[in-house]
Amino acid sequence: MFIADETSWAKALFGHAMLGDARRTQRLTQLAADMAASAHSSVSASALDPASLEGAYRFIANDYIKPEHIAQAGFEYTDALVSQRPLVLALQDTTGLSYKHAVCEELGEVNSASSKRNSAKGRTLYAHSTLMMDAERESALGLANQYYWFRQEKQKDSSHTLQCRAREEKESYKWQRGTETLASRLGDMNNVIDVCDREADMYEYLGYQIEHQHRFVVRSSGDRKLVDKEQKLRATLDALEPVCHYDLHIASKGGRPARDATIALSHTQVTLPKPQRAAAQDTLTLNVLYCREMTEGIQAPLCWVLYTTEPLPDAAAARKIVRYYELRWRIEEFHRIWKSEGTKVEELRMQTKENVRRAAVIKAFIAVRLLQLKEIAQNREEAKTVSCKTLLSRVAWRLLWNKVEKKAFPEQTPSLYWAYYALARLGRWHDSSRNGRVGTQALWRGWFTLMDYVEAYEFLKEIDE
């Protein structure tokens, strides 16, 4: 749910933060509002005056303020929204924040690329996030969890010894930790479906979800043996007849061009036996969806195998579950906005990891806000029927119209669809690829420019009076 005014947004998320002193909470809301008003800038550049700058630095460097307490306030705001929705997707994923300055001394001895202390690749602070999304509206509600860690040193034990460790000691426990944390706060998880990529395909994790009657969609990472079947999972799926076909647009990535693909969808139920080292139930019975691209001549055709606890009575239900998995890319978009396209969290130059985390947590919630702004007009046909007054004040849309359209105001308030592309044009967006897609940077440039216009208008109006 996008809140247009930065101060109102900051108070909604952080106004009830328990930081041990009401003045700290007040400083947090002011700092978050200032940073949200200039999301792409550094903390110092976001400050409106020297006093605000001094207050921001003192807050970020205050060791009595725990990053977890800042985050908890934002998580609780998300929890309240989740409880009001009939069905919510919990999108989990991991990303790494790379730093090369002095904070590297506190981020362990290794990163994923080098074990050298002075590696040009720096050090990595990892973050595992859970983004909550309204399944019906396909819109982001907010962050519900974030867990940070770094790799202290390279693992030196044998692979057998590492695999036999307690689950809580393994880095892969992050998936279960995320669900456990969410369940401990929400209590009732009946309206939540956990959606994860292949990295979460672990027998113990699937077993935990089933044991606690949680709902999930997890992409399979590879072939598996099946109970009471001679052939493995993939061969069983290949023998199925599709229940339906559907069209899917596959976006360009790297050197791969975009394409429109026809997908064959089939599903069945299988029972998996427990791997030798797994500490879980002897068998797991799951529904499995099989999505296979039918396009000929493609080197790497799309192929998804999805495990789920959701019932699959017909093709329509199966297609809906696949759509939930398709929405998983939204958390990747959130990470991109957080790291590079929006708040640029990797450009933080704090000197300690706790200072980095305090600033990174605030920027994470701002990144969600930017994602929500981008989502506003995702349903183009619906956006054409909705007034832009749901997003912009009368002053704001008229200033935007005057700057972009440069002609007489319309008799009726223009649509949300118009406002979306008008903001993009104000942010120097040009549809050079002819696909109508607006990048995050162009959209928030247009938004912040418009907010500057509104502020200047209000200031001049006060002077004139």
Tab-separated table of C-alpha atoms in Angstrom:
chain	number	residue	atom	x	y	z
A	1	MET	CA	0.000	0.000	0.000
A	2	PHE	CA	1.735	3.133	-1.254
A	3	ILE	CA	1.616	6.203	1.019
A	4	ALA	CA	2.396	9.294	-1.035
A	5	ASP	CA	3.494	11.641	1.764
A	6	GLU	CA	6.938	10.718	3.119
A	7	THR	CA	6.234	11.950	6.652
A	8	SER	CA	2.961	10.026	6.853
A	9	TRP	CA	4.704	6.932	5.508
A	10	ALA	CA	7.543	7.190	8.056
A	11	LYS	CA	5.131	7.628	10.969
A	12	ALA	CA	3.011	4.675	9.838
A	13	LEU	CA	6.011	2.339	9.710
A	14	PHE	CA	8.283	3.613	12.458
A	15	GLY	CA	6.157	5.859	14.691
A	16	HIS	CA	5.642	3.043	17.212
A	17	ALA	CA	9.247	1.742	17.194
A	18	MET	CA	10.419	0.634	20.640
A	19	LEU	CA	13.894	2.186	20.854
A	20	GLY	CA	14.033	2.882	24.597
A	21	ASP	CA	13.359	6.610	24.278
A	22	ALA	CA	10.544	8.499	22.546
A	23	ARG	CA	13.086	11.000	21.196
A	24	ARG	CA	14.881	8.202	19.340
A	25	THR	CA	11.615	7.108	17.767
A	26	GLN	CA	10.924	10.695	16.723
A	27	ARG	CA	14.410	10.960	15.220
A	28	LEU	CA	13.875	7.671	13.353
A	29	THR	CA	10.652	8.874	11.747
A	30	GLN	CA	12.280	12.161	10.722
A	31	LEU	CA	15.355	10.387	9.345
A	32	ALA	CA	13.232	7.853	7.429
A	33	ALA	CA	11.066	10.628	5.965
A	34	ASP	CA	14.132	12.619	4.871
A	35	MET	CA	15.750	9.543	3.313
A	36	ALA	CA	12.492	8.576	1.558
A	37	ALA	CA	12.202	12.074	0.091
A	38	SER	CA	15.631	11.614	-1.506
A	39	ALA	CA	15.887	7.843	-1.769
A	40	HIS	CA	18.826	7.749	-4.180
A	41	SER	CA	20.984	10.069	-2.057
A	42	SER	CA	23.366	9.333	0.802
A	43	VAL	CA	22.219	9.805	4.389
A	44	SER	CA	24.088	13.114	4.598
A	45	ALA	CA	22.628	14.415	1.331
A	46	SER	CA	19.112	13.564	2.553
A	47	ALA	CA	19.377	15.897	5.555
A	48	LEU	CA	17.492	19.170	5.154
A	49	ASP	CA	19.729	21.256	7.429
A	50	PRO	CA	22.845	20.965	9.658
A	51	ALA	CA	20.755	20.011	12.694
A	52	SER	CA	19.069	17.184	10.789
A	53	LEU	CA	22.447	16.002	9.524
A	54	GLU	CA	23.909	15.923	13.033
A	55	GLY	CA	20.831	14.089	14.316
A	56	ALA	CA	21.038	11.543	11.499
A	57	TYR	CA	24.691	10.747	12.171
A	58	ARG	CA	24.091	10.423	15.915
A	59	PHE	CA	21.171	8.069	15.307
A	60	ILE	CA	23.068	5.843	12.847
A	61	ALA	CA	26.076	5.639	15.207
A	62	ASN	CA	24.061	5.007	18.392
A	63	ASP	CA	24.911	1.482	19.582
A	64	TYR	CA	21.943	1.528	21.963
A	65	ILE	CA	19.648	1.468	18.913
A	66	LYS	CA	19.500	-2.061	17.526
A	67	PRO	CA	18.833	-2.556	13.795
A	68	GLU	CA	16.429	-5.357	14.758
A	69	HIS	CA	14.273	-2.898	16.743
A	70	ILE	CA	14.044	-0.535	13.770
A	71	ALA	CA	13.084	-3.418	11.505
A	72	GLN	CA	10.580	-4.836	13.996
A	73	ALA	CA	8.451	-1.688	13.785
A	74	GLY	CA	8.271	-1.989	9.995
A	75	PHE	CA	7.565	-5.727	10.181
A	76	GLU	CA	4.651	-5.149	12.548
A	77	TYR	CA	3.165	-2.622	10.129
A	78	THR	CA	3.349	-5.282	7.411
A	79	ASP	CA	1.817	-7.881	9.744
A	80	ALA	CA	-1.249	-5.671	10.221
A	81	LEU	CA	-1.751	-5.460	6.456
A	82	VAL	CA	-1.269	-9.225	6.057
A	83	SER	CA	-3.988	-9.955	8.616
A	84	GLN	CA	-6.460	-7.923	6.531
A	85	ARG	CA	-5.885	-9.826	3.268
A	86	PRO	CA	-7.545	-13.127	2.284
A	87	LEU	CA	-4.376	-14.513	0.681
A	88	VAL	CA	-0.773	-13.305	0.875
A	89	LEU	CA	2.394	-14.587	-0.790
A	90	ALA	CA	5.553	-14.647	1.357
A	91	LEU	CA	8.364	-14.262	-1.179
A	92	GLN	CA	11.731	-15.323	0.256
A	93	ASP	CA	15.136	-14.722	-1.319
A	94	THR	CA	18.774	-13.928	-0.474
A	95	THR	CA	21.093	-11.235	-1.792
A	96	GLY	CA	24.575	-9.982	-0.961
A	97	LEU	CA	25.572	-6.377	-0.221
A	98	SER	CA	29.159	-5.769	-1.332
A	99	TYR	CA	31.467	-3.256	0.372
A	100	LYS	CA	35.107	-2.338	-0.199
A	101	HIS	CA	35.780	0.339	2.434
A	102	ALA	CA	36.858	0.093	6.090
A	103	VAL	CA	33.770	-1.853	7.182
A	104	CYS	CA	35.280	-4.916	5.464
A	105	GLU	CA	37.419	-5.413	8.586
A	106	GLU	CA	34.208	-6.410	10.404
A	107	LEU	CA	32.756	-8.587	7.645
A	108	GLY	CA	34.794	-11.739	8.105
A	109	GLU	CA	37.773	-13.187	6.300
A	110	VAL	CA	36.092	-14.327	3.076
A	111	ASN	CA	33.418	-13.532	0.566
A	112	SER	CA	31.941	-15.705	-2.125
A	113	ALA	CA	34.699	-14.828	-4.584
A	114	SER	CA	37.994	-14.495	-2.724
A	115	SER	CA	39.720	-15.463	0.510
A	116	LYS	CA	42.269	-12.635	0.283
A	117	ARG	CA	42.034	-9.909	2.912
A	118	ASN	CA	42.707	-7.148	0.350
A	119	SER	CA	40.577	-8.567	-2.450
A	120	ALA	CA	39.342	-5.940	-4.906
A	121	LYS	CA	35.955	-7.609	-4.639
A	122	GLY	CA	35.634	-6.479	-1.022
A	123	ARG	CA	33.417	-8.233	1.492
A	124	THR	CA	29.783	-9.295	1.450
A	125	LEU	CA	27.041	-8.721	3.991
A	126	TYR	CA	24.262	-11.179	3.166
A	127	ALA	CA	20.569	-10.451	3.667
A	128	HIS	CA	17.682	-12.912	3.498
A	129	SER	CA	14.380	-11.081	3.047
A	130	THR	CA	10.694	-11.957	3.084
A	131	LEU	CA	8.498	-9.675	0.974
A	132	MET	CA	4.742	-9.973	1.501
A	133	MET	CA	2.494	-9.595	-1.530
A	134	ASP	CA	-1.284	-9.447	-1.866
A	135	ALA	CA	-2.009	-12.499	-4.050
A	136	GLU	CA	-5.202	-11.086	-5.540
A	137	ARG	CA	-4.007	-7.558	-6.313
A	138	GLU	CA	-0.433	-8.676	-7.038
A	139	SER	CA	0.901	-5.735	-5.052
A	140	ALA	CA	3.639	-5.543	-2.422
A	141	LEU	CA	2.437	-5.056	1.161
A	142	GLY	CA	5.814	-4.701	2.837
A	143	LEU	CA	8.794	-6.466	4.368
A	144	ALA	CA	8.008	-9.114	6.967
A	145	ASN	CA	11.492	-10.320	7.795
A	146	GLN	CA	15.194	-9.688	7.155
A	147	TYR	CA	18.137	-11.687	8.465
A	148	TYR	CA	21.742	-10.458	8.013
A	149	TRP	CA	24.989	-12.414	8.297
A	150	PHE	CA	28.509	-12.647	6.868
A	151	ARG	CA	30.902	-15.542	6.306
A	152	GLN	CA	33.559	-15.464	8.997
A	153	GLU	CA	35.903	-17.994	7.389
A	154	LYS	CA	35.973	-20.698	4.764
A	155	GLN	CA	34.595	-24.089	5.809
A	156	LYS	CA	37.517	-26.517	6.191
A	157	ASP	CA	35.737	-29.718	7.223
A	158	SER	CA	34.840	-32.526	4.825
A	159	SER	CA	31.571	-32.308	2.919
A	160	HIS	CA	30.226	-35.240	4.952
A	161	THR	CA	30.974	-33.465	8.246
A	162	LEU	CA	29.390	-30.244	6.993
A	163	GLN	CA	26.258	-32.061	5.851
A	164	CYS	CA	25.900	-33.808	9.211
A	165	ARG	CA	25.796	-30.539	11.184
A	166	ALA	CA	22.608	-29.593	13.030
A	167	ARG	CA	20.208	-27.780	10.727
A	168	GLU	CA	20.367	-24.617	12.804
A	169	GLU	CA	24.119	-24.391	12.127
A	170	LYS	CA	23.743	-24.454	8.346
A	171	GLU	CA	23.393	-21.315	6.236
A	172	SER	CA	20.472	-22.985	4.438
A	173	TYR	CA	18.477	-22.800	7.681
A	174	LYS	CA	17.648	-19.220	6.654
A	175	TRP	CA	14.547	-20.453	4.774
A	176	GLN	CA	13.080	-22.178	7.815
A	177	ARG	CA	14.174	-19.340	10.103
A	178	GLY	CA	12.257	-16.875	7.927
A	179	THR	CA	9.065	-18.934	8.138
A	180	GLU	CA	9.464	-19.606	11.857
A	181	THR	CA	9.924	-15.896	12.590
A	182	LEU	CA	6.878	-14.992	10.538
A	183	ALA	CA	4.740	-17.685	12.180
A	184	SER	CA	5.808	-16.558	15.663
A	185	ARG	CA	4.476	-13.051	14.974
A	186	LEU	CA	1.395	-13.818	12.874
A	187	GLY	CA	0.259	-16.894	14.774
A	188	ASP	CA	-2.316	-17.830	12.128
A	189	MET	CA	-0.563	-18.596	8.825
A	190	ASN	CA	-3.639	-19.933	7.020
A	191	ASN	CA	-3.726	-16.992	4.602
A	192	VAL	CA	0.011	-17.138	3.773
A	193	ILE	CA	1.690	-19.132	0.980
A	194	ASP	CA	5.479	-19.324	1.135
A	195	VAL	CA	7.025	-18.929	-2.350
A	196	CYS	CA	10.684	-19.895	-2.830
A	197	ASP	CA	13.134	-20.626	-5.614
A	198	ARG	CA	15.293	-23.729	-6.101
A	199	GLU	CA	17.656	-22.976	-3.218
A	200	ALA	CA	14.833	-23.817	-0.785
A	201	ASP	CA	14.359	-27.303	-2.259
A	202	MET	CA	15.574	-29.204	0.814
A	203	TYR	CA	13.808	-32.239	2.196
A	204	GLU	CA	14.018	-30.969	5.790
A	205	TYR	CA	12.517	-27.608	4.867
A	206	LEU	CA	9.655	-29.182	2.935
A	207	GLY	CA	9.110	-31.552	5.861
A	208	TYR	CA	9.013	-28.674	8.344
A	209	GLN	CA	6.394	-26.868	6.265
A	210	ILE	CA	4.184	-29.939	5.964
A	211	GLU	CA	4.548	-30.850	9.652
A	212	HIS	CA	3.343	-27.384	10.674
A	213	GLN	CA	0.601	-27.347	8.010
A	214	HIS	CA	2.055	-24.318	6.267
A	215	ARG	CA	1.259	-23.590	2.629
A	216	PHE	CA	4.065	-23.282	0.087
A	217	VAL	CA	5.223	-23.281	-3.515
A	218	VAL	CA	8.879	-24.296	-3.933
A	219	ARG	CA	10.684	-24.840	-7.213
A	220	SER	CA	12.496	-28.157	-7.506
A	221	SER	CA	16.278	-27.985	-7.910
A	222	GLY	CA	16.767	-31.388	-9.528
A	223	ASP	CA	15.548	-34.895	-10.107
A	224	ARG	CA	14.441	-37.063	-7.177
A	225	LYS	CA	13.669	-40.670	-6.423
A	226	LEU	CA	10.010	-41.527	-5.795
A	227	VAL	CA	8.407	-44.012	-3.425
A	228	ASP	CA	7.025	-47.144	-5.132
A	229	LYS	CA	8.128	-46.022	-8.602
A	230	GLU	CA	10.959	-47.365	-10.714
A	231	GLN	CA	11.462	-44.110	-12.592
A	232	LYS	CA	12.478	-40.805	-11.075
A	233	LEU	CA	10.456	-37.608	-10.822
A	234	ARG	CA	11.451	-36.032	-14.158
A	235	ALA	CA	10.634	-39.168	-16.171
A	236	THR	CA	7.270	-39.403	-14.411
A	237	LEU	CA	6.482	-35.791	-15.279
A	238	ASP	CA	7.580	-36.166	-18.901
A	239	ALA	CA	4.994	-38.949	-19.320
A	240	LEU	CA	2.086	-36.746	-18.198
A	241	GLU	CA	-0.428	-35.237	-20.593
A	242	PRO	CA	-0.801	-31.423	-20.261
A	243	VAL	CA	-3.998	-30.216	-18.611
A	244	CYS	CA	-3.732	-26.891	-20.441
A	245	HIS	CA	-1.474	-24.576	-22.436
A	246	TYR	CA	-0.901	-20.886	-21.772
A	247	ASP	CA	1.161	-18.034	-23.196
A	248	LEU	CA	3.966	-16.420	-21.213
A	249	HIS	CA	6.159	-13.435	-22.044
A	250	ILE	CA	9.772	-14.169	-21.119
A	251	ALA	CA	11.725	-10.960	-20.574
A	252	SER	CA	15.199	-10.397	-21.949
A	253	LYS	CA	18.077	-11.232	-19.628
A	254	GLY	CA	21.779	-10.889	-20.264
A	255	GLY	CA	22.268	-11.748	-23.911
A	256	ARG	CA	18.950	-13.580	-24.162
A	257	PRO	CA	16.315	-11.694	-26.184
A	258	ALA	CA	12.728	-11.421	-24.977
A	259	ARG	CA	10.240	-13.875	-26.426
A	260	ASP	CA	6.627	-15.035	-26.170
A	261	ALA	CA	6.418	-18.703	-25.263
A	262	THR	CA	3.680	-21.332	-25.125
A	263	ILE	CA	3.826	-23.359	-21.923
A	264	ALA	CA	2.392	-26.854	-21.414
A	265	LEU	CA	1.145	-27.342	-17.846
A	266	SER	CA	0.621	-30.718	-16.181
A	267	HIS	CA	0.433	-31.851	-12.579
A	268	THR	CA	0.348	-34.941	-10.393
A	269	GLN	CA	0.923	-36.093	-6.813
A	270	VAL	CA	4.115	-37.829	-5.712
A	271	THR	CA	5.672	-39.246	-2.562
A	272	LEU	CA	9.340	-38.544	-1.868
A	273	PRO	CA	11.512	-40.841	0.295
A	274	LYS	CA	13.742	-39.355	2.980
A	275	PRO	CA	17.391	-38.874	1.918
A	276	GLN	CA	19.925	-40.748	4.007
A	277	ARG	CA	21.213	-37.801	6.057
A	278	ALA	CA	17.952	-35.866	6.382
A	279	ALA	CA	16.423	-35.464	9.845
A	280	ALA	CA	12.739	-35.421	8.928
A	281	GLN	CA	9.724	-37.594	8.138
A	282	ASP	CA	10.304	-40.871	6.274
A	283	THR	CA	8.210	-39.727	3.314
A	284	LEU	CA	6.647	-36.512	1.995
A	285	THR	CA	3.560	-36.462	-0.200
A	286	LEU	CA	3.339	-33.371	-2.418
A	287	ASN	CA	1.486	-32.027	-5.400
A	288	VAL	CA	3.808	-31.275	-8.316
A	289	LEU	CA	3.279	-28.857	-11.208
A	290	TYR	CA	5.276	-29.267	-14.415
A	291	CYS	CA	5.658	-26.250	-16.742
A	292	ARG	CA	7.449	-26.949	-20.022
A	293	GLU	CA	8.039	-24.528	-22.887
A	294	MET	CA	6.916	-25.838	-26.269
A	295	THR	CA	8.867	-23.335	-28.394
A	296	GLU	CA	11.094	-25.123	-30.894
A	297	GLY	CA	14.725	-24.252	-31.512
A	298	ILE	CA	15.350	-22.688	-28.072
A	299	GLN	CA	18.655	-23.645	-26.477
A	300	ALA	CA	17.414	-23.348	-22.900
A	301	PRO	CA	13.606	-23.683	-22.916
A	302	LEU	CA	11.734	-22.774	-19.753
A	303	CYS	CA	11.134	-25.769	-17.489
A	304	TRP	CA	9.725	-25.439	-13.968
A	305	VAL	CA	8.974	-28.225	-11.517
A	306	LEU	CA	7.034	-26.811	-8.568
A	307	TYR	CA	6.228	-28.542	-5.277
A	308	THR	CA	3.120	-27.324	-3.484
A	309	THR	CA	0.707	-28.161	-0.706
A	310	GLU	CA	-2.126	-26.412	-2.549
A	311	PRO	CA	-4.933	-28.630	-3.955
A	312	LEU	CA	-5.061	-28.905	-7.740
A	313	PRO	CA	-8.628	-29.903	-8.640
A	314	ASP	CA	-8.491	-28.511	-12.183
A	315	ALA	CA	-6.404	-26.650	-14.746
A	316	ALA	CA	-7.540	-23.226	-13.483
A	317	ALA	CA	-6.294	-23.975	-9.958
A	318	ALA	CA	-2.981	-25.253	-11.338
A	319	ARG	CA	-2.508	-22.148	-13.462
A	320	LYS	CA	-3.168	-19.930	-10.434
A	321	ILE	CA	-0.439	-21.662	-8.424
A	322	VAL	CA	2.021	-21.233	-11.294
A	323	ARG	CA	1.120	-17.540	-11.382
A	324	TYR	CA	2.060	-17.289	-7.700
A	325	TYR	CA	5.497	-18.608	-8.558
A	326	GLU	CA	5.789	-16.198	-11.499
A	327	LEU	CA	5.347	-13.359	-8.992
A	328	ARG	CA	8.475	-14.481	-7.127
A	329	TRP	CA	10.554	-12.212	-9.385
A	330	ARG	CA	9.111	-9.233	-7.470
A	331	ILE	CA	11.515	-9.856	-4.592
A	332	GLU	CA	14.387	-9.852	-7.068
A	333	GLU	CA	13.101	-6.490	-8.270
A	334	PHE	CA	13.000	-5.306	-4.657
A	335	HIS	CA	16.643	-6.339	-4.217
A	336	ARG	CA	17.592	-4.508	-7.417
A	337	ILE	CA	15.851	-1.332	-6.241
A	338	TRP	CA	17.453	-1.640	-2.806
A	339	LYS	CA	20.964	-2.230	-4.133
A	340	SER	CA	21.366	-0.271	-7.365
A	341	GLU	CA	18.291	1.221	-9.043
A	342	GLY	CA	16.771	3.036	-6.101
A	343	THR	CA	18.208	3.444	-2.616
A	344	LYS	CA	21.762	2.312	-3.542
A	345	VAL	CA	22.411	0.607	-0.229
A	346	GLU	CA	25.788	-0.664	-1.441
A	347	GLU	CA	27.032	2.918	-1.624
A	348	LEU	CA	26.775	3.355	2.155
A	349	ARG	CA	30.134	4.340	3.668
A	350	MET	CA	29.476	3.674	7.347
A	351	GLN	CA	32.560	2.522	9.261
A	352	THR	CA	30.996	-0.315	11.288
A	353	LYS	CA	28.695	-3.143	10.273
A	354	GLU	CA	26.044	-2.151	12.829
A	355	ASN	CA	25.949	1.391	11.403
A	356	VAL	CA	25.591	-0.113	7.931
A	357	ARG	CA	22.759	-2.318	9.123
A	358	ARG	CA	20.869	0.562	10.770
A	359	ALA	CA	20.948	2.542	7.530
A	360	ALA	CA	20.368	-0.544	5.341
A	361	VAL	CA	17.197	-1.502	7.238
A	362	ILE	CA	15.667	1.942	6.687
A	363	LYS	CA	16.658	1.860	3.017
A	364	ALA	CA	15.083	-1.597	2.667
A	365	PHE	CA	11.655	-0.255	3.625
A	366	ILE	CA	12.180	2.738	1.329
A	367	ALA	CA	12.976	0.296	-1.495
A	368	VAL	CA	9.635	-1.424	-0.900
A	369	ARG	CA	7.948	1.981	-1.136
A	370	LEU	CA	9.620	2.599	-4.496
A	371	LEU	CA	8.519	-0.858	-5.667
A	372	GLN	CA	4.953	-0.018	-4.658
A	373	LEU	CA	5.127	3.217	-6.649
A	374	LYS	CA	6.194	1.226	-9.698
A	375	GLU	CA	3.353	-1.274	-9.218
A	376	ILE	CA	0.596	1.327	-9.109
A	377	ALA	CA	-0.235	1.205	-12.817
A	378	GLN	CA	0.819	-2.384	-13.532
A	379	ASN	CA	-2.758	-3.299	-14.461
A	380	ARG	CA	-3.062	-0.945	-17.398
A	381	GLU	CA	-6.730	-1.408	-18.182
A	382	GLU	CA	-7.773	-0.915	-14.553
A	383	ALA	CA	-5.418	2.071	-14.193
A	384	LYS	CA	-7.137	3.778	-17.112
A	385	THR	CA	-10.414	3.790	-15.171
A	386	VAL	CA	-8.975	5.051	-11.861
A	387	SER	CA	-8.500	8.767	-11.150
A	388	CYS	CA	-4.944	9.918	-10.484
A	389	LYS	CA	-6.336	11.597	-7.337
A	390	THR	CA	-5.768	8.226	-5.640
A	391	LEU	CA	-2.047	9.035	-5.920
A	392	LEU	CA	-1.684	12.789	-6.461
A	393	SER	CA	-3.243	15.867	-4.912
A	394	ARG	CA	-5.000	18.406	-7.160
A	395	VAL	CA	-1.951	20.670	-6.988
A	396	ALA	CA	0.421	17.804	-7.799
A	397	TRP	CA	-1.388	16.471	-10.861
A	398	ARG	CA	-1.966	19.956	-12.260
A	399	LEU	CA	1.742	20.790	-11.871
A	400	LEU	CA	2.582	17.477	-13.546
A	401	TRP	CA	0.133	18.202	-16.387
A	402	ASN	CA	1.513	21.676	-16.889
A	403	LYS	CA	5.098	20.395	-17.065
A	404	VAL	CA	4.509	17.346	-19.260
A	405	GLU	CA	1.483	18.146	-21.447
A	406	LYS	CA	2.014	21.921	-21.787
A	407	LYS	CA	-1.614	22.588	-22.701
A	408	ALA	CA	-4.934	23.544	-21.094
A	409	PHE	CA	-6.082	21.456	-18.138
A	410	PRO	CA	-8.665	18.745	-18.937
A	411	GLU	CA	-12.268	19.057	-17.729
A	412	GLN	CA	-11.957	15.775	-15.810
A	413	THR	CA	-9.108	14.621	-13.611
A	414	PRO	CA	-6.817	12.385	-15.723
A	415	SER	CA	-6.349	8.699	-14.986
A	416	LEU	CA	-3.796	6.883	-12.876
A	417	TYR	CA	-2.498	5.393	-16.121
A	418	TRP	CA	-1.721	8.884	-17.421
A	419	ALA	CA	-0.015	9.875	-14.151
A	420	TYR	CA	2.234	6.786	-14.285
A	421	TYR	CA	3.629	7.633	-17.712
A	422	ALA	CA	3.647	11.362	-17.046
A	423	LEU	CA	5.892	10.762	-14.025
A	424	ALA	CA	8.113	8.577	-16.187
A	425	ARG	CA	8.406	11.298	-18.822
A	426	LEU	CA	9.198	13.846	-16.116
A	427	GLY	CA	11.951	11.441	-15.049
A	428	ARG	CA	13.408	11.575	-18.592
A	429	TRP	CA	12.027	8.195	-19.701
A	430	HIS	CA	11.727	7.479	-23.419
A	431	ASP	CA	10.073	4.343	-24.775
A	432	SER	CA	13.063	3.540	-26.941
A	433	SER	CA	12.426	-0.229	-26.854
A	434	ARG	CA	8.740	0.258	-27.765
A	435	ASN	CA	7.491	-2.028	-24.984
A	436	GLY	CA	5.971	0.570	-22.648
A	437	ARG	CA	8.018	-0.608	-19.653
A	438	VAL	CA	9.146	2.111	-17.275
A	439	GLY	CA	12.384	1.634	-15.361
A	440	THR	CA	12.482	2.215	-11.633
A	441	GLN	CA	15.041	5.003	-11.841
A	442	ALA	CA	13.008	7.036	-14.342
A	443	LEU	CA	9.850	6.636	-12.276
A	444	TRP	CA	11.335	7.741	-8.971
A	445	ARG	CA	13.242	10.604	-10.677
A	446	GLY	CA	9.907	11.858	-11.950
A	447	TRP	CA	8.262	11.391	-8.552
A	448	PHE	CA	10.935	13.254	-6.608
A	449	THR	CA	11.028	16.039	-9.206
A	450	LEU	CA	7.266	16.466	-8.904
A	451	MET	CA	7.470	16.526	-5.095
A	452	ASP	CA	10.081	19.302	-5.394
A	453	TYR	CA	7.662	21.242	-7.619
A	454	VAL	CA	4.852	20.814	-5.086
A	455	GLU	CA	7.090	21.938	-2.211
A	456	ALA	CA	8.245	24.984	-4.189
A	457	TYR	CA	4.640	25.845	-5.090
A	458	GLU	CA	3.519	25.666	-1.456
A	459	PHE	CA	6.519	27.767	-0.355
A	460	LEU	CA	5.862	30.481	-2.931
A	461	LYS	CA	2.175	30.453	-2.048
A	462	GLU	CA	3.016	31.157	1.607
A	463	ILE	CA	5.305	34.028	0.597
A	464	ASP	CA	2.679	35.530	-1.667
A	465	GLU	CA	0.100	35.448	1.125
